[in-house]
Short mmCIF file of C-alpha atoms and ligand atoms in Angstrom, two decimals:
data_model
loop_
_atom_site.label_atom_id
_atom_site.label_comp_id
_atom_site.label_asym_id
_atom_site.label_seq_id
_atom_site.Cartn_x
_atom_site.Cartn_y
_atom_site.Cartn_z
CA UNK A 7 -55.64 44.38 98.86
CA UNK A 8 -57.62 45.10 101.77
CA UNK A 9 -55.93 43.39 104.16
CA UNK A 10 -52.36 45.02 102.62
CA UNK A 11 -54.28 48.46 103.20
CA UNK A 12 -55.14 47.37 106.19
CA UNK A 13 -51.27 46.64 107.31
CA UNK A 14 -50.74 49.64 105.74
CA UNK A 15 -52.63 51.32 107.88
CA UNK A 16 -51.61 49.73 111.10
CA UNK A 17 -47.75 50.51 110.68
CA UNK A 18 -48.62 54.64 109.76
CA UNK A 19 -50.51 53.49 113.22
CA UNK A 20 -47.80 52.80 115.16
CA UNK A 21 -45.42 54.94 113.12
CA UNK A 22 -47.27 58.13 114.37
CA UNK A 23 -47.53 57.01 117.76
CA UNK A 24 -43.71 56.36 118.20
CA UNK A 25 -43.50 59.82 116.27
CA UNK A 26 -45.51 61.23 118.98
CA UNK A 27 -43.54 59.95 121.84
CA UNK A 28 -40.06 61.46 120.46
CA UNK A 29 -41.16 64.55 119.63
CA UNK A 30 -42.82 66.43 122.83
CA UNK A 31 -45.34 69.13 122.40
CA UNK A 32 -44.41 72.86 122.21
CA UNK A 33 -44.99 74.69 125.43
CA UNK A 34 -46.43 78.02 124.03
CA UNK A 35 -46.68 79.80 127.53
CA UNK A 36 -50.25 81.14 126.13
CA UNK A 37 -51.72 83.05 128.96
CA UNK A 38 -48.87 82.45 131.15
CA UNK A 39 -48.69 86.10 133.05
CA UNK A 40 -45.46 88.53 133.61
CA UNK A 41 -45.38 89.69 137.04
CA UNK A 42 -43.38 91.99 139.39
CA UNK A 43 -43.95 91.74 142.95
CA UNK A 44 -43.00 94.23 145.30
CA UNK A 45 -42.35 93.45 148.99
CA UNK A 46 -39.86 92.47 152.31
CA UNK A 47 -37.04 90.72 150.94
CA UNK A 48 -38.37 87.51 153.41
CA UNK A 49 -42.17 88.13 151.68
CA UNK A 50 -40.14 87.71 148.66
CA UNK A 51 -38.16 84.92 149.43
CA UNK A 52 -40.76 82.91 151.17
CA UNK A 53 -43.21 83.25 147.99
CA UNK A 54 -40.33 82.04 145.86
CA UNK A 55 -39.80 79.41 148.03
CA UNK A 56 -43.06 78.15 148.23
CA UNK A 57 -44.16 78.30 145.05
CA UNK A 58 -40.67 76.11 143.45
CA UNK A 59 -40.81 73.75 146.08
CA UNK A 60 -45.09 72.99 145.15
CA UNK A 61 -45.24 74.54 141.25
CA UNK A 62 -43.43 75.18 138.24
CA UNK A 63 -42.12 78.10 138.40
CA UNK A 64 -40.25 78.79 134.62
CA UNK A 65 -38.26 81.39 135.09
CA UNK A 66 -38.31 84.46 138.43
CA UNK A 67 -35.00 86.66 139.02
CA UNK A 68 -35.30 88.95 142.21
CA UNK A 69 -33.87 92.31 142.13
CA UNK A 70 -33.22 94.73 144.93
CA UNK A 71 -36.48 94.10 146.51
CA UNK A 72 -38.92 93.48 143.09
CA UNK A 73 -39.00 89.56 142.47
CA UNK A 74 -39.89 89.01 138.49
CA UNK A 75 -41.68 85.79 137.64
CA UNK A 76 -43.70 83.95 135.12
CA UNK A 77 -46.21 82.53 136.16
CA UNK A 78 -48.63 79.91 134.73
CA UNK A 79 -52.15 80.98 134.26
CA UNK A 80 -53.55 78.62 136.92
CA UNK A 81 -51.31 79.97 139.68
CA UNK A 82 -52.73 83.10 139.22
CA UNK A 83 -55.21 82.42 142.25
CA UNK A 84 -52.56 81.37 144.05
CA UNK A 85 -49.79 84.56 143.90
CA UNK A 86 -52.38 86.81 143.83
CA UNK A 87 -53.47 85.10 147.41
CA UNK A 88 -50.33 85.60 148.69
CA UNK A 89 -49.60 88.44 147.38
CA UNK A 90 -52.79 90.11 149.47
CA UNK A 91 -52.10 87.93 152.90
CA UNK A 92 -48.50 89.27 152.74
CA UNK A 93 -49.61 92.79 151.05
CA UNK A 94 -46.90 92.99 148.88
CA UNK A 95 -47.58 94.98 145.27
CA UNK A 96 -47.85 93.24 142.73
CA UNK A 97 -48.48 93.89 139.04
CA UNK A 98 -49.35 91.56 136.09
CA UNK A 99 -46.97 92.92 133.27
CA UNK A 100 -47.55 90.83 130.11
CA UNK A 101 -50.78 89.17 130.34
CA UNK A 102 -49.53 86.85 127.58
CA UNK A 103 -45.85 86.19 127.27
CA UNK A 104 -46.29 83.67 124.26
CA UNK A 105 -47.04 86.95 122.69
CA UNK A 106 -43.62 88.13 123.48
CA UNK A 107 -42.03 84.56 122.33
CA UNK A 108 -43.37 85.08 119.25
CA UNK A 109 -42.13 87.94 118.55
CA UNK A 110 -38.87 87.42 119.23
CA UNK A 111 -39.47 84.08 116.34
CA UNK A 112 -37.15 83.84 113.34
CA UNK A 113 -38.54 85.84 110.57
CA UNK A 114 -38.23 83.76 107.29
CA UNK A 115 -34.69 84.88 105.97
CA UNK A 116 -35.39 84.49 102.18
CA UNK A 117 -31.84 82.63 102.00
CA UNK A 118 -30.16 86.32 103.38
CA UNK A 119 -28.27 84.67 105.24
CA UNK A 120 -26.85 85.41 108.81
CA UNK A 121 -27.71 88.72 110.29
CA UNK A 122 -27.87 90.04 113.62
CA UNK A 123 -31.51 91.25 114.12
CA UNK A 124 -33.06 87.53 114.63
CA UNK A 125 -31.90 85.00 116.62
CA UNK A 126 -30.50 82.08 115.36
CA UNK A 127 -31.18 78.02 116.14
CA UNK A 128 -27.75 75.75 116.30
CA UNK A 129 -27.36 74.53 112.71
CA UNK A 130 -27.33 77.97 111.55
CA UNK A 131 -24.78 79.56 114.12
CA UNK A 132 -22.55 76.67 113.12
CA UNK A 133 -23.29 77.31 109.51
CA UNK A 134 -22.11 80.62 110.21
CA UNK A 135 -19.13 79.44 112.22
CA UNK A 136 -17.96 77.25 109.22
CA UNK A 137 -18.76 80.08 106.93
CA UNK A 138 -16.62 82.70 108.39
CA UNK A 139 -13.70 80.02 108.39
CA UNK A 140 -13.83 80.22 105.08
CA UNK A 141 -14.45 83.75 103.61
CA UNK A 142 -10.85 84.03 106.77
CA UNK A 143 -8.99 81.18 105.83
CA UNK A 144 -6.30 82.99 106.71
CA UNK A 145 -6.73 84.19 110.69
CA UNK A 146 -9.62 81.53 111.67
CA UNK A 147 -10.47 77.72 111.72
CA UNK A 148 -13.37 75.63 113.45
CA UNK A 149 -12.42 74.40 116.67
CA UNK A 150 -14.68 71.74 118.42
CA UNK A 151 -14.45 72.31 122.04
CA UNK A 152 -16.06 69.29 122.89
CA UNK A 153 -19.88 66.94 122.41
CA UNK A 154 -23.22 66.79 123.18
CA UNK A 155 -25.23 64.03 124.99
CA UNK A 156 -27.44 63.86 121.44
CA UNK A 157 -24.00 64.34 119.32
CA UNK A 158 -23.66 67.86 118.84
CA UNK A 159 -20.19 69.08 118.24
CA UNK A 160 -19.54 71.99 120.17
CA UNK A 161 -18.57 74.34 117.93
CA UNK A 162 -16.20 77.50 118.43
CA UNK A 163 -14.55 79.99 116.34
CA UNK A 164 -10.69 81.01 116.81
CA UNK A 165 -9.29 83.68 115.85
CA UNK A 166 -5.70 83.89 115.71
CA UNK A 167 -3.71 85.74 112.57
CA UNK A 168 -0.94 85.11 111.90
CA UNK A 169 2.46 85.56 113.13
CA UNK A 170 5.62 84.77 115.15
CA UNK A 171 4.55 85.17 118.25
CA UNK A 172 2.34 82.50 120.20
CA UNK A 173 -0.08 84.78 121.29
CA UNK A 174 -2.43 84.99 125.25
CA UNK A 175 -5.14 82.90 124.43
CA UNK A 176 -8.50 84.33 125.07
CA UNK A 177 -11.73 81.62 125.38
CA UNK A 178 -15.09 83.22 125.45
CA UNK A 179 -17.81 80.94 126.27
CA UNK A 180 -21.29 81.50 126.11
CA UNK A 181 -24.96 80.15 125.98
CA UNK A 182 -24.09 77.37 128.72
CA UNK A 183 -27.58 77.61 129.83
CA UNK A 184 -29.86 77.72 126.90
CA UNK A 185 -32.55 80.22 126.98
CA UNK A 186 -29.93 82.70 127.42
CA UNK A 187 -30.63 83.91 123.87
CA UNK A 188 -28.76 86.86 123.75
CA UNK A 189 -25.61 85.59 124.26
CA UNK A 190 -24.85 83.43 121.66
CA UNK A 191 -26.40 86.38 119.56
CA UNK A 192 -23.70 88.50 120.99
CA UNK A 193 -21.16 86.39 120.73
CA UNK A 194 -21.32 86.06 117.43
CA UNK A 195 -21.37 89.96 116.69
CA UNK A 196 -18.37 90.10 118.86
CA UNK A 197 -16.95 87.64 116.37
CA UNK A 198 -18.18 89.72 113.46
CA UNK A 199 -16.75 92.57 114.95
CA UNK A 200 -13.22 91.31 115.37
CA UNK A 201 -12.93 90.47 112.14
CA UNK A 202 -14.73 92.94 110.50
CA UNK A 203 -14.05 96.07 112.16
CA UNK A 204 -11.77 99.39 111.04
CA UNK A 205 -11.44 100.13 114.11
CA UNK A 206 -7.83 100.43 114.89
CA UNK A 207 -8.62 99.54 118.42
CA UNK A 208 -10.45 96.33 117.44
CA UNK A 209 -8.00 95.49 114.39
CA UNK A 210 -5.51 95.46 117.60
CA UNK A 211 -8.06 93.03 119.45
CA UNK A 212 -8.30 90.75 116.83
CA UNK A 213 -4.68 90.65 116.31
CA UNK A 214 -2.96 90.57 120.18
CA UNK A 215 -4.53 87.34 120.98
CA UNK A 216 -5.63 83.50 120.25
CA UNK A 217 -8.88 84.14 120.37
CA UNK A 218 -11.49 81.23 121.38
CA UNK A 219 -14.81 81.53 121.17
CA UNK A 220 -17.46 79.62 121.79
CA UNK A 221 -20.98 80.46 121.49
CA UNK A 222 -23.54 77.67 122.23
CA UNK A 223 -21.94 75.33 124.54
CA UNK A 224 -25.38 73.97 125.29
CA UNK A 225 -26.36 73.23 122.12
CA UNK A 226 -28.39 70.39 122.59
CA UNK A 227 -30.65 73.11 124.88
CA UNK A 228 -30.44 75.97 122.84
CA UNK A 229 -31.68 74.11 120.30
CA UNK A 230 -34.89 72.86 122.71
CA UNK A 231 -34.97 76.05 123.44
CA UNK A 232 -35.70 77.52 120.47
CA UNK A 233 -37.98 74.47 119.30
CA UNK A 234 -40.36 72.88 122.29
CA UNK A 235 -39.58 75.56 124.98
CA UNK A 236 -38.47 78.94 125.36
CA UNK A 237 -37.25 78.79 128.64
CA UNK A 238 -35.20 75.41 128.64
CA UNK A 239 -31.46 76.16 130.52
CA UNK A 240 -30.22 72.76 131.40
CA UNK A 241 -28.33 70.14 128.93
CA UNK A 242 -30.71 66.84 127.46
CA UNK A 243 -29.28 64.55 129.12
CA UNK A 244 -31.77 61.55 129.29
CA UNK A 245 -31.12 58.82 132.53
CA UNK A 246 -34.26 57.78 133.54
CA UNK A 247 -34.44 60.10 136.30
CA UNK A 248 -37.90 62.21 136.36
CA UNK A 249 -36.51 65.26 134.86
CA UNK A 250 -33.88 65.64 132.13
CA UNK A 251 -31.00 67.44 131.69
CA UNK A 252 -28.97 69.08 134.40
CA UNK A 253 -27.48 72.65 134.88
CA UNK A 254 -24.46 72.66 133.06
CA UNK A 255 -22.92 75.75 135.04
CA UNK A 256 -23.53 73.42 138.37
CA UNK A 257 -21.67 70.69 137.16
CA UNK A 258 -18.34 71.47 137.37
CA UNK A 259 -16.03 69.59 139.50
CA UNK A 260 -15.26 73.12 142.38
CA UNK A 261 -17.08 72.53 145.19
CA UNK A 262 -19.92 70.39 142.96
CA UNK A 263 -23.31 70.80 145.17
CA UNK A 264 -22.25 73.14 147.87
CA UNK A 265 -24.60 76.39 147.74
CA UNK A 266 -27.27 77.52 144.87
CA UNK A 267 -27.56 74.05 143.48
CA UNK A 268 -29.95 71.40 143.65
CA UNK A 269 -29.76 67.76 143.59
CA UNK A 270 -33.27 67.59 142.30
CA UNK A 271 -33.37 66.26 139.15
CA UNK A 272 -36.33 68.48 137.88
CA UNK A 273 -35.17 71.49 139.36
CA UNK A 274 -33.38 74.63 137.33
CA UNK A 275 -30.87 74.37 139.25
CA UNK A 276 -30.17 70.62 139.28
CA UNK A 277 -26.38 69.71 139.61
CA UNK A 278 -26.09 66.12 137.26
CA UNK A 279 -25.99 62.98 139.38
CA UNK A 280 -22.11 63.81 139.39
CA UNK A 281 -19.25 65.46 138.85
CA UNK A 282 -19.18 66.25 134.79
CA UNK A 283 -22.08 63.73 134.58
CA UNK A 284 -23.25 65.91 131.87
CA UNK A 285 -21.11 65.04 128.61
CA UNK A 286 -20.79 69.29 127.48
CA UNK A 287 -18.90 70.33 130.53
CA UNK A 288 -16.63 66.75 131.00
CA UNK A 289 -15.81 67.71 127.19
CA UNK A 290 -15.28 71.36 127.48
CA UNK A 291 -13.02 71.15 130.37
CA UNK A 292 -10.47 68.52 128.58
CA UNK A 293 -10.36 71.09 125.58
CA UNK A 294 -9.81 74.04 128.04
CA UNK A 295 -6.93 71.99 129.75
CA UNK A 296 -5.33 71.30 127.08
CA UNK A 297 -5.14 75.20 126.50
CA UNK A 298 -1.44 76.49 126.46
CA UNK A 299 -1.21 80.02 127.76
CA UNK A 300 -4.77 80.35 128.40
CA UNK A 301 -4.40 83.99 130.04
CA UNK A 302 -8.54 84.88 130.59
CA UNK A 303 -11.43 83.01 130.44
CA UNK A 304 -14.48 84.70 129.83
CA UNK A 305 -18.13 83.20 130.28
CA UNK A 306 -21.55 85.40 129.02
CA UNK A 307 -25.16 84.52 130.84
CA UNK A 308 -27.96 87.20 131.07
CA UNK A 309 -30.07 88.92 132.14
CA UNK A 310 -28.79 90.16 135.07
CA UNK A 311 -26.59 93.24 134.20
CA UNK A 312 -23.79 92.42 136.24
CA UNK A 313 -20.37 91.40 136.10
CA UNK A 314 -19.18 88.72 138.39
CA UNK A 315 -15.61 87.99 139.76
CA UNK A 316 -14.34 84.31 141.32
CA UNK A 317 -15.51 82.75 143.47
CA UNK A 318 -19.52 82.61 142.48
CA UNK A 319 -19.76 80.64 146.29
CA UNK A 320 -17.90 82.72 148.33
CA UNK A 321 -17.83 86.08 149.94
CA UNK A 322 -13.91 85.91 149.98
CA UNK A 323 -11.89 87.72 147.76
CA UNK A 324 -9.39 86.02 145.75
CA UNK A 325 -5.93 87.21 145.68
CA UNK A 326 -5.90 89.42 142.57
CA UNK A 327 -9.36 90.44 143.65
CA UNK A 328 -8.04 94.15 143.79
CA UNK A 329 -6.97 93.94 140.54
CA UNK A 330 -10.29 92.33 138.72
CA UNK A 331 -12.25 94.61 140.41
CA UNK A 332 -9.92 97.92 139.23
CA UNK A 333 -9.94 95.66 135.04
CA UNK A 334 -13.63 95.24 135.69
CA UNK A 335 -14.16 98.34 136.37
CA UNK A 336 -12.84 99.77 133.21
CA UNK A 337 -14.58 96.86 131.38
CA UNK A 338 -17.58 98.47 132.56
CA UNK A 339 -16.53 101.62 131.91
CA UNK A 340 -15.89 101.23 128.29
CA UNK A 341 -19.28 99.72 127.89
CA UNK A 342 -21.33 102.01 129.63
CA UNK A 343 -19.77 104.33 127.13
CA UNK A 344 -21.72 102.92 124.41
CA UNK A 345 -25.70 102.57 125.34
CA UNK A 346 -25.52 104.20 129.50
CA UNK A 347 -26.39 100.66 130.60
CA UNK A 348 -25.19 100.27 133.94
CA UNK A 349 -24.30 97.30 135.09
CA UNK A 350 -23.88 96.28 138.84
CA UNK A 351 -20.73 94.76 140.14
CA UNK A 352 -18.05 93.74 139.70
CA UNK A 353 -18.55 92.06 142.69
CA UNK A 354 -19.55 88.28 143.75
CA UNK A 355 -21.69 86.79 142.83
CA UNK A 356 -22.49 85.63 146.50
CA UNK A 357 -22.18 89.47 147.16
CA UNK A 358 -24.55 90.82 144.48
CA UNK A 359 -26.73 88.01 142.74
CA UNK A 360 -26.56 84.38 144.84
CA UNK A 361 -24.06 81.96 145.58
CA UNK A 362 -24.23 79.45 143.15
CA UNK A 363 -21.16 76.66 143.23
CA UNK A 364 -19.67 74.04 140.18
CA UNK A 365 -19.66 76.76 137.75
CA UNK A 366 -17.03 77.20 134.69
CA UNK A 367 -15.89 80.35 135.82
CA UNK A 368 -14.76 78.52 139.43
CA UNK A 369 -13.19 75.57 138.03
CA UNK A 370 -11.00 77.46 135.41
CA UNK A 371 -9.84 79.26 138.27
CA UNK A 372 -9.28 76.71 140.92
CA UNK A 373 -8.52 74.37 138.52
CA UNK A 374 -6.51 75.82 135.34
CA UNK A 375 -5.68 78.95 137.56
CA UNK A 376 -5.91 81.37 134.90
CA UNK A 377 -5.97 84.53 136.37
CA UNK A 378 -8.75 86.72 134.91
CA UNK A 379 -11.94 85.18 135.05
CA UNK A 380 -14.91 87.07 134.74
CA UNK A 381 -18.37 86.29 133.83
CA UNK A 382 -20.84 88.99 132.04
CA UNK A 383 -24.57 88.82 132.85
CA UNK A 384 -25.52 91.10 129.75
CA UNK A 385 -28.60 92.79 130.00
CA UNK A 386 -32.74 91.67 129.66
CA UNK A 387 -36.18 93.02 129.91
CA UNK A 388 -38.98 90.90 131.08
CA UNK A 389 -36.76 88.06 130.41
CA UNK A 390 -36.10 88.45 126.50
CA UNK A 391 -33.73 90.71 124.11
CA UNK A 392 -35.44 92.61 121.12
CA UNK A 393 -33.89 90.83 118.50
CA UNK A 394 -33.40 94.28 116.43
CA UNK A 395 -31.25 95.38 119.72
CA UNK A 396 -29.09 92.79 118.85
CA UNK A 397 -26.19 95.05 117.58
CA UNK A 398 -26.96 97.27 120.84
CA UNK A 399 -26.11 94.85 122.94
CA UNK A 400 -22.62 93.82 120.66
CA UNK A 401 -21.58 97.33 120.42
CA UNK A 402 -21.33 97.29 124.47
CA UNK A 403 -19.90 94.02 124.79
CA UNK A 404 -17.23 94.31 122.45
CA UNK A 405 -16.39 97.62 124.14
CA UNK A 406 -16.42 95.65 127.07
CA UNK A 407 -13.46 93.10 126.07
CA UNK A 408 -11.70 96.31 125.14
CA UNK A 409 -11.72 97.53 128.03
CA UNK A 410 -11.09 94.54 130.23
CA UNK A 411 -7.85 93.96 127.83
CA UNK A 412 -6.36 97.63 127.88
CA UNK A 413 -6.71 97.41 131.64
CA UNK A 414 -5.47 93.65 131.98
CA UNK A 415 -2.52 94.62 129.89
CA UNK A 416 -1.27 98.29 132.24
CA UNK A 417 -1.98 95.75 135.10
CA UNK A 418 1.01 93.14 133.30
CA UNK A 419 -1.60 90.20 133.30
CA UNK A 420 -0.44 89.02 129.20
CA UNK A 421 3.36 89.95 130.07
C1 NAG B 525 -30.63 98.00 143.00
O1 NAG B 525 -29.88 98.50 144.15
C2 NAG B 525 -28.78 98.46 143.60
C3 NAG B 525 -27.84 99.08 145.15
O2 NAG B 525 -28.82 100.20 145.90
C4 NAG B 525 -28.76 99.82 142.57
O3 NAG B 525 -26.87 100.15 142.24
C5 NAG B 525 -29.11 99.66 141.46
O4 NAG B 525 -29.48 100.16 140.80
C6 NAG B 525 -30.74 98.92 142.19
N1 NAG B 525 -31.27 98.51 140.96
C7 NAG B 525 -32.18 98.02 139.43
C8 NAG B 525 -32.73 97.46 138.64
O5 NAG B 525 -33.04 99.00 140.40
C1 NAG B 526 -56.46 81.64 149.43
O1 NAG B 526 -56.51 82.36 151.15
C2 NAG B 526 -57.54 82.10 151.81
C3 NAG B 526 -57.42 82.30 153.19
O2 NAG B 526 -56.06 81.72 153.00
C4 NAG B 526 -57.99 80.58 151.72
O3 NAG B 526 -58.92 80.26 152.48
C5 NAG B 526 -57.87 80.13 149.58
O4 NAG B 526 -58.07 78.79 149.79
C6 NAG B 526 -57.28 80.64 149.51
N1 NAG B 526 -57.27 80.77 147.84
C7 NAG B 526 -56.48 80.04 146.18
C8 NAG B 526 -57.03 79.73 145.88
O5 NAG B 526 -55.46 79.87 147.25
C1 NAG B 527 -41.77 95.11 129.64
O1 NAG B 527 -43.14 94.69 129.18
C2 NAG B 527 -43.91 95.21 129.56
C3 NAG B 527 -45.02 94.71 128.86
O2 NAG B 527 -45.15 94.46 127.84
C4 NAG B 527 -43.37 97.29 128.28
O3 NAG B 527 -44.19 98.21 128.45
C5 NAG B 527 -42.21 96.83 128.44
O4 NAG B 527 -41.81 98.34 128.20
C6 NAG B 527 -41.17 95.98 128.79
N1 NAG B 527 -40.05 96.45 129.25
C7 NAG B 527 -38.74 96.42 128.06
C8 NAG B 527 -37.53 97.49 128.94
O5 NAG B 527 -38.64 96.06 127.40
C1 NAG B 528 -23.43 80.23 104.73
O1 NAG B 528 -22.66 80.16 102.91
C2 NAG B 528 -23.75 80.10 101.73
C3 NAG B 528 -23.05 80.25 100.73
O2 NAG B 528 -22.58 81.08 100.93
C4 NAG B 528 -24.95 80.96 102.63
O3 NAG B 528 -25.63 80.24 101.21
C5 NAG B 528 -25.44 81.23 103.27
O4 NAG B 528 -26.65 81.41 103.73
C6 NAG B 528 -24.78 80.84 104.49
N1 NAG B 528 -25.08 80.51 105.89
C7 NAG B 528 -25.00 80.95 107.03
C8 NAG B 528 -25.87 80.74 108.35
O5 NAG B 528 -24.79 82.18 106.84
ZN1 ZN B 529 -27.20 81.90 133.18
#
């Protein structure tokens, strides 16, 4: 008896060890600071490069000459020191970032189903897609865009009202960067608008196109950002390298590894061990290649508040740049009417953000030759967006899609 108990105890101990090894500890970001630092561009860039090379910086962005950054408590003296030395203006806006993360967490739903006042993990989003296809069997179906490293399906919803004609296809991709939570939320919001809005313009928007809409094309990373690390950006592939995952928006087969990307597996912009090393990008690219009549490809990111045109790694303009700029501007004008939020652009990323190679938009444009490709950087403050304001962003994007289509149609892109 005693011996059996002892065996049981040993077994339990082994099971616990195995669990401890496989379940990573939740990263709370307790006492991480949110900084804003202003100063001459070169000094700001040097500070970022120095910190990134020597320490871990979960998120940062440089807009105009303001650096926004989340800083671990132990790095505060170093940041303060450099700021003092270079006479940069630094201030801490948020003392404990874990409070923001906790605030964002899904409140218990009490069986209320899906909504647009909370952020949902991938299983809920997929269930929403399946439910929706059941609720609208005549005009929707669940589609599988590919697979993830951990074996999930990349699920989307096709909205294609019955028609004799073959309609132009519009493809929407969102959530390629896991931590950009506002993008899947906005995308499901847009799906709901297409299906339920009584606005005749939105109804026409639904009916005119064959929509292929994917709220989260990096489902493993997205799940990981919910359960382990809110600032996870990459996929979750494991190759026995120093760090897991690759940046799925640096992994596509166009100018791979040229600009704005890293060969360091621990970098946020790690381009992967080879072109299409990530099953998510590889499988989705195969889905896209098979699509006939693809007229427009839209990607959603956050939170630079910009509209980006191809190509992301070059300041040279594509042959229909003037059209894209005009269509993009009308799209932004439509969006602006909703909340008076001003987006930068339309312009290439190399001009207004940073050059970045190996992204999905560039590949679609170059390989699939799709003429209308846009990347929308949605809004966000302090690296987050309050869940209760998802509808605000959702209504804006719905109008942006409408404006995009209206102007593109005028210019003959759907003929
Ligand atoms: C950054 O500068 C541009 C151009 O000077 C301006 O349009 C934009 O509003 C500025 N953005 C912010 C966030 O201050
Ligand atoms: C701050 O800078 C001074 C002078 O460069 C240096 O001696 C000191 O070690 C620095 N402290 C930290 C925490 O980096
Ligand atoms: C950013 O965070 C600061 C500090 O919590 C807060 O005062 C500010 O309102 C936030 N900005 C926005 C636009 O939400
Ligand atoms: C899906 O539908 C079922 C049955 O109506 C419901 O209980 C569930 O809450 C729905 N889930 C989502 C995510 O909408
Ligand atoms: Zn992104």
